[in-house]
Amino acid sequence: MRMSGLVGASALAFILSSGAFAQEASLDLVEPIAEYKIYVSEKLAKLVEDTTAFTDAVKAGEVDKAKELFAPTRLSYEAIEPIAELFSDLDASIDSRADDYEKAEADPEFPGFHRIEYGLWEKNSTEGLAPVADKLLADVKELEGRIASLTFPPEKVVGGAAVLMEEVAATKISGEEDRYSHTDLWDFRGNFDGARKIVDLVRPLIADKEADFLKTVDANFETVDTTLAKYKDGDGYVTYDKLTDDDRKVLAAAVNTLAEDLSTLRGKLGLD
Amino acid sequence: MSPPDPQRVGVPSSRLMTVALLGAGVLALAGGGAFYLASQKALRPVEAGLIPVRVGDKSCEPMDLTVPAGRTVFEIENASNRPIEWEILDGVMVVEERENIAPGFRSQLAARLKPGVYDITCGLLSNPRGKLTVTASAHSEAERAKPPLKAFIGPLSEYKVYLTLQAGQLIQGAKALSSAIESGDIQAARSAYAKARTAYRHVEAVSGRFADLENAIDPVAAYLALREEDPAFTGFHRIELGLWRNSSVADLSPVAEKLIVDVEALRDRLKTVRFEPADLTGYASREARRLAEGAVVSGDSLYAGDDIAEFAAAVDGLEKPVSLLLPLASEASPDVAKAVTDAFAAARAELGKLAGSGAVPVAYTEVSPEARKGLASTFVAIADAIDRINPALGLE
């Protein structure tokens, strides 16, 4: 009796853990979400440091130096973009595009990195950018402070990987983000690293049940890596216009599949 | 490839569509396709059960929506002449969004919403936002009194982040303490000691449960057979004895080095703790009572006498995990949440009173037994208040 009871209990435990309740979120997510927040905090510390140097250059009128620092500074921001939905106001003031404003580039409200990018590359000048630079630095500092006291909703972290891949697939792939400097490949590097970090952190939770899914996702991240590697230049990347049509198609296909696949990750972890 | 039917586009196909359009790199196609699709959509009515939102050049239509809590599917029509993204915002947080809806297109968005008032975006950043009111349902009322397990993942993660960061501070503090002792700088050692202790107090609700590490890091002489002469008298208080009572760093180097090893082990141990939702208040409540019965009455920093600062750090450490549950607790029972907030405020007020108004807080030796009892009772009140949280959240 006792034996069969044990067998029954373990069979039940097996069923519970492997199928019937697969959609229930598990406390196994606590550790990955905590580690992700620490990852974000480290990126933000770097962002504040780099943005300080970048905005100093802008304010000192050092156009060449500012141009040089633009893309590497953005790298940390782009890496945490999966969770940009948690700070939509600061995301707008740090990283919005001219299209978001009625008068586009001429709109006095057009702020942040891309406003400075426009000045540096289109006007080859830092004229009028000092207040924009001050505001940008204040915004990234506020972001760091705000994130420090923010509890990350797990569904936003896990869902963020897909949301960002969707954005890359839908808009960034056209080269719209860094349209004046064409440093888009740097941003892609940050975006893919940031999205992959999330996948890697939750990997142990789904490694057994979703081996095929992970294989496909990994293969697409690999494709992206291989493609980006072709355009490496020193610590960074060549301009986006150097990307061949064929490679753009390869990237588009990979990111498109990543967006589709990763949109199921929330559900697989019981976070829908 | 034939254009997808805009009436039927769900999440994935709307994305495929935009990717297909942009991926082809021919914006003219988007214009032409949009026109074609726009001309088709008028033929069919909006699907039943969908909440339609029409985004024009300047505003949404309607600007004010009300839906019940739970899952709602919105159908967003871009009636403006620019591509838009549509978002549901809770403060600055995007709850759900749909990117890049081309002019003339419709896109569906499913959202699971909790009761409350949200903003909806309506095109350009400068356009006024609409209002989305989500009313309570039977299900949302039930979740208020008993949140699902996933509601605790965020708070539990955040507490682990806190413990990790504080453990990092503790290690840094122990290292600074060790090098100050090494160089014989008593003032620097005293200030490093205080810093390390603050971090230690912040994690003590949890670290106090690891008996082996607790006995290595934080033993007090009163519990040792030979008191200060006992070989097991090590860790923080041994260093405190040297720095304050003896005003000397003699013999402290090996103690400080061992402390680094022990707090590093503590960091690793903290990392492995697996908390259940009930632990967020459970650990804090137990620690508050432990302090009330022991350290607050007898004093803990017998040589430095800076107990008031240490207890203030302890209160911060108790409040952290509890504060992470307060948003849920306030939903479930505003009374309980208020009692908790008040209890912490009362303990802080009492500590402030005891510390006095001088630049240096009053030494604990100057604090009378009655005053200590008064302070202890505020710690008991904290424990009593936080003990009400778990039942309010259906955690027992």
Short mmCIF file of C-alpha atoms in Angstrom, two decimals, chain A:
data_model
loop_
_atom_site.label_atom_id
_atom_site.label_comp_id
_atom_site.label_asym_id
_atom_site.label_seq_id
_atom_site.Cartn_x
_atom_site.Cartn_y
_atom_site.Cartn_z
CA MET A 1 0.00 0.00 0.00
CA ARG A 2 2.62 2.40 1.11
CA MET A 3 4.73 1.61 -1.95
CA SER A 4 1.93 2.16 -4.40
CA GLY A 5 1.04 5.37 -2.63
CA LEU A 6 4.57 6.59 -3.17
CA VAL A 7 4.52 5.61 -6.82
CA GLY A 8 1.24 7.38 -7.21
CA ALA A 9 2.58 10.49 -5.55
CA SER A 10 5.69 10.60 -7.67
CA ALA A 11 3.67 9.98 -10.82
CA LEU A 12 1.46 12.89 -9.83
CA ALA A 13 4.50 15.04 -9.14
CA PHE A 14 5.81 14.15 -12.57
CA ILE A 15 2.57 15.11 -14.23
CA LEU A 16 2.42 18.36 -12.29
CA SER A 17 5.94 19.33 -13.19
CA SER A 18 5.90 18.27 -16.79
CA GLY A 19 2.57 19.02 -18.31
CA ALA A 20 -0.71 19.87 -16.76
CA PHE A 21 0.50 23.00 -14.97
CA ALA A 22 3.16 24.06 -17.43
CA GLN A 23 1.50 27.44 -17.89
CA GLU A 24 1.87 28.35 -14.23
CA ALA A 25 4.69 30.82 -13.52
CA SER A 26 7.31 29.37 -11.23
CA LEU A 27 9.44 30.85 -8.48
CA ASP A 28 12.39 29.59 -10.52
CA LEU A 29 12.02 32.93 -12.28
CA VAL A 30 13.11 34.86 -9.20
CA GLU A 31 16.82 34.28 -9.74
CA PRO A 32 16.88 35.16 -13.48
CA ILE A 33 14.88 38.35 -12.91
CA ALA A 34 17.20 39.35 -10.06
CA GLU A 35 20.26 38.70 -12.19
CA TYR A 36 18.76 40.63 -15.05
CA LYS A 37 18.27 43.65 -12.84
CA ILE A 38 21.89 43.51 -11.78
CA TYR A 39 22.89 43.30 -15.46
CA VAL A 40 20.78 46.38 -16.19
CA SER A 41 22.26 48.26 -13.23
CA GLU A 42 25.78 47.59 -14.49
CA LYS A 43 24.86 48.77 -17.99
CA LEU A 44 23.34 51.93 -16.54
CA ALA A 45 26.42 52.71 -14.49
CA LYS A 46 28.42 52.46 -17.72
CA LEU A 47 25.85 54.55 -19.59
CA VAL A 48 26.09 57.37 -17.05
CA GLU A 49 29.89 57.29 -17.23
CA ASP A 50 29.97 57.26 -21.04
CA THR A 51 27.23 59.85 -21.43
CA THR A 52 29.14 62.17 -19.14
CA ALA A 53 32.17 62.00 -21.45
CA PHE A 54 29.99 62.29 -24.56
CA THR A 55 28.03 65.32 -23.37
CA ASP A 56 31.25 66.94 -22.10
CA ALA A 57 32.63 66.69 -25.64
CA VAL A 58 29.43 68.13 -27.10
CA LYS A 59 29.49 71.05 -24.69
CA ALA A 60 33.17 71.69 -25.35
CA GLY A 61 32.38 71.96 -29.06
CA GLU A 62 34.58 68.97 -29.88
CA VAL A 63 32.65 67.70 -32.89
CA ASP A 64 35.05 64.91 -33.87
CA LYS A 65 35.40 63.58 -30.37
CA ALA A 66 31.65 63.69 -29.83
CA LYS A 67 31.11 61.81 -33.09
CA GLU A 68 33.58 59.19 -31.97
CA LEU A 69 31.83 58.72 -28.62
CA PHE A 70 28.26 58.69 -29.93
CA ALA A 71 27.90 55.02 -30.93
CA PRO A 72 29.91 53.44 -28.08
CA THR A 73 27.97 55.51 -25.54
CA ARG A 74 24.66 54.28 -26.95
CA LEU A 75 25.71 50.65 -26.73
CA SER A 76 24.76 50.32 -23.05
CA TYR A 77 21.43 52.02 -23.63
CA GLU A 78 20.59 49.74 -26.54
CA ALA A 79 21.48 46.70 -24.42
CA ILE A 80 18.80 47.55 -21.86
CA GLU A 81 16.21 48.47 -24.45
CA PRO A 82 14.18 45.29 -23.88
CA ILE A 83 12.81 46.97 -20.76
CA ALA A 84 12.37 50.45 -22.24
CA GLU A 85 8.64 49.95 -21.71
CA LEU A 86 9.26 50.44 -18.00
CA PHE A 87 10.35 54.04 -18.53
CA SER A 88 8.53 55.24 -21.62
CA ASP A 89 8.85 58.90 -20.69
CA LEU A 90 12.64 58.76 -20.38
CA ASP A 91 12.91 56.53 -23.43
CA ALA A 92 11.16 59.27 -25.38
CA SER A 93 13.39 62.01 -24.05
CA ILE A 94 16.59 59.98 -24.47
CA ASP A 95 16.02 58.08 -27.69
CA SER A 96 13.02 59.29 -29.69
CA ARG A 97 13.30 60.04 -33.41
CA ALA A 98 12.48 63.20 -35.31
CA ASP A 99 9.36 61.45 -36.70
CA ASP A 100 7.77 61.57 -33.27
CA TYR A 101 7.55 65.36 -33.48
CA GLU A 102 5.28 67.47 -35.58
CA LYS A 103 8.04 69.54 -37.18
CA ALA A 104 10.55 66.65 -37.23
CA GLU A 105 14.18 67.85 -36.95
CA ALA A 106 13.07 71.48 -36.84
CA ASP A 107 10.86 70.83 -33.83
CA PRO A 108 12.30 72.48 -30.72
CA GLU A 109 10.94 69.56 -28.69
CA PHE A 110 13.12 67.00 -30.55
CA PRO A 111 15.52 65.84 -27.76
CA GLY A 112 18.13 63.32 -26.76
CA PHE A 113 20.75 61.29 -28.56
CA HIS A 114 19.23 61.67 -31.98
CA ARG A 115 18.88 65.43 -31.70
CA ILE A 116 22.60 65.57 -30.95
CA GLU A 117 23.33 63.05 -33.70
CA TYR A 118 21.49 65.31 -36.14
CA GLY A 119 23.59 68.32 -35.14
CA LEU A 120 26.88 66.46 -35.23
CA TRP A 121 26.46 64.78 -38.58
CA GLU A 122 24.04 66.91 -40.57
CA LYS A 123 25.33 70.28 -39.38
CA ASN A 124 28.81 69.15 -38.38
CA SER A 125 28.38 71.40 -35.39
CA THR A 126 27.54 71.44 -31.70
CA GLU A 127 25.82 74.79 -31.93
CA GLY A 128 22.76 74.99 -29.72
CA LEU A 129 23.35 71.47 -28.38
CA ALA A 130 24.59 72.34 -24.88
CA PRO A 131 21.13 72.38 -23.28
CA VAL A 132 20.21 69.18 -25.14
CA ALA A 133 23.39 67.56 -23.80
CA ASP A 134 22.64 68.72 -20.23
CA LYS A 135 19.14 67.33 -20.45
CA LEU A 136 20.39 64.02 -21.87
CA LEU A 137 22.85 63.56 -19.02
CA ALA A 138 20.20 64.49 -16.46
CA ASP A 139 17.85 61.96 -18.06
CA VAL A 140 20.28 59.04 -17.98
CA LYS A 141 21.10 59.83 -14.37
CA GLU A 142 17.43 59.92 -13.52
CA LEU A 143 17.03 56.62 -15.32
CA GLU A 144 19.75 55.03 -13.21
CA GLY A 145 18.14 56.28 -10.01
CA ARG A 146 14.69 55.23 -11.04
CA ILE A 147 15.74 51.72 -12.06
CA ALA A 148 17.50 51.26 -8.73
CA SER A 149 14.21 51.52 -6.88
CA LEU A 150 12.04 49.77 -9.43
CA THR A 151 10.70 46.25 -9.04
CA PHE A 152 10.91 44.58 -12.44
CA PRO A 153 7.67 42.92 -13.51
CA PRO A 154 8.79 39.49 -14.79
CA GLU A 155 6.42 39.53 -17.75
CA LYS A 156 7.96 42.82 -18.91
CA VAL A 157 11.49 41.44 -18.71
CA VAL A 158 10.72 38.18 -20.48
CA GLY A 159 8.38 39.84 -22.97
CA GLY A 160 10.91 42.61 -23.54
CA ALA A 161 13.21 40.42 -25.62
CA ALA A 162 10.44 39.85 -28.17
CA VAL A 163 9.22 43.45 -28.08
CA LEU A 164 12.70 44.67 -28.94
CA MET A 165 13.23 42.12 -31.70
CA GLU A 166 9.87 43.20 -33.14
CA GLU A 167 11.01 46.78 -33.12
CA VAL A 168 14.26 45.88 -34.86
CA ALA A 169 12.32 43.86 -37.43
CA ALA A 170 9.63 46.47 -37.96
CA THR A 171 11.62 49.68 -38.01
CA LYS A 172 15.29 49.62 -37.05
CA ILE A 173 16.24 47.24 -39.85
CA SER A 174 15.52 50.05 -42.31
CA GLY A 175 18.37 52.10 -40.81
CA GLU A 176 15.94 54.67 -39.41
CA GLU A 177 17.38 54.82 -35.92
CA ASP A 178 20.77 56.34 -36.65
CA ARG A 179 19.80 57.93 -39.91
CA TYR A 180 22.35 60.76 -39.68
CA SER A 181 25.39 58.82 -38.44
CA HIS A 182 24.57 55.37 -39.86
CA THR A 183 25.94 53.74 -36.73
CA ASP A 184 22.99 51.32 -36.64
CA LEU A 185 25.16 48.21 -36.45
CA TRP A 186 26.44 49.30 -33.04
CA ASP A 187 22.87 49.62 -31.84
CA PHE A 188 22.05 46.20 -33.27
CA ARG A 189 24.95 44.77 -31.29
CA GLY A 190 23.50 46.23 -28.10
CA ASN A 191 19.96 45.14 -28.95
CA PHE A 192 20.88 41.55 -29.74
CA ASP A 193 23.14 41.22 -26.70
CA GLY A 194 20.40 42.62 -24.48
CA ALA A 195 17.73 40.30 -25.86
CA ARG A 196 20.01 37.28 -25.75
CA LYS A 197 20.87 37.98 -22.12
CA ILE A 198 17.22 37.46 -21.23
CA VAL A 199 17.03 34.19 -23.13
CA ASP A 200 20.22 32.97 -21.47
CA LEU A 201 18.94 33.80 -18.00
CA VAL A 202 15.69 31.87 -18.38
CA ARG A 203 17.31 29.07 -20.36
CA PRO A 204 17.64 26.65 -17.39
CA LEU A 205 13.88 26.87 -16.83
CA ILE A 206 13.01 25.60 -20.29
CA ALA A 207 16.14 23.73 -21.37
CA ASP A 208 14.52 20.31 -21.09
CA LYS A 209 11.05 20.99 -22.35
CA GLU A 210 11.90 23.47 -25.07
CA ALA A 211 15.16 22.16 -26.47
CA ASP A 212 14.05 22.59 -30.09
CA PHE A 213 12.82 26.09 -29.48
CA LEU A 214 16.14 27.06 -27.89
CA LYS A 215 18.05 25.46 -30.75
CA THR A 216 16.22 27.59 -33.29
CA VAL A 217 16.60 30.75 -31.23
CA ASP A 218 20.31 30.10 -30.71
CA ALA A 219 20.79 29.45 -34.42
CA ASN A 220 19.21 32.78 -35.29
CA PHE A 221 21.31 34.65 -32.74
CA GLU A 222 24.35 32.91 -34.25
CA THR A 223 23.33 34.05 -37.72
CA VAL A 224 23.09 37.61 -36.46
CA ASP A 225 26.51 37.33 -34.80
CA THR A 226 28.15 35.92 -37.89
CA THR A 227 26.63 38.60 -40.08
CA LEU A 228 27.54 41.47 -37.78
CA ALA A 229 31.08 40.09 -37.41
CA LYS A 230 31.65 40.69 -41.13
CA TYR A 231 31.23 44.41 -40.56
CA LYS A 232 33.42 44.74 -37.52
CA ASP A 233 35.78 47.69 -37.56
CA GLY A 234 38.12 48.01 -34.60
CA ASP A 235 35.99 48.00 -31.46
CA GLY A 236 32.91 48.85 -33.44
CA TYR A 237 31.24 48.59 -36.80
CA VAL A 238 31.32 50.18 -40.23
CA THR A 239 28.43 52.40 -41.29
CA TYR A 240 25.08 50.86 -42.12
CA ASP A 241 25.22 51.73 -45.81
CA LYS A 242 28.12 49.24 -46.17
CA LEU A 243 25.73 46.40 -45.36
CA THR A 244 25.06 44.45 -48.57
CA ASP A 245 21.49 43.80 -49.63
CA ASP A 246 22.06 40.10 -49.16
CA ASP A 247 23.28 40.53 -45.61
CA ARG A 248 20.43 42.87 -44.82
CA LYS A 249 18.04 40.15 -45.96
CA VAL A 250 19.85 37.58 -43.82
CA LEU A 251 19.61 39.88 -40.80
CA ALA A 252 15.98 40.72 -41.50
CA ALA A 253 15.05 37.05 -41.77
CA ALA A 254 16.88 36.14 -38.57
CA VAL A 255 15.45 38.99 -36.51
CA ASN A 256 12.02 38.38 -37.90
CA THR A 257 12.13 34.75 -36.80
CA LEU A 258 13.56 35.79 -33.44
CA ALA A 259 10.69 38.22 -32.95
CA GLU A 260 8.17 35.50 -33.78
CA ASP A 261 9.84 32.86 -31.62
CA LEU A 262 10.57 35.04 -28.63
CA SER A 263 6.98 36.27 -28.56
CA THR A 264 6.10 32.79 -27.24
CA LEU A 265 8.62 32.95 -24.39
CA ARG A 266 6.26 34.68 -21.96
CA GLY A 267 3.67 31.98 -22.48
CA LYS A 268 6.23 29.19 -22.09
CA LEU A 269 7.13 30.63 -18.68
CA GLY A 270 3.54 31.07 -17.55
CA LEU A 271 3.67 34.85 -17.70
CA ASP A 272 0.83 35.59 -20.12
#
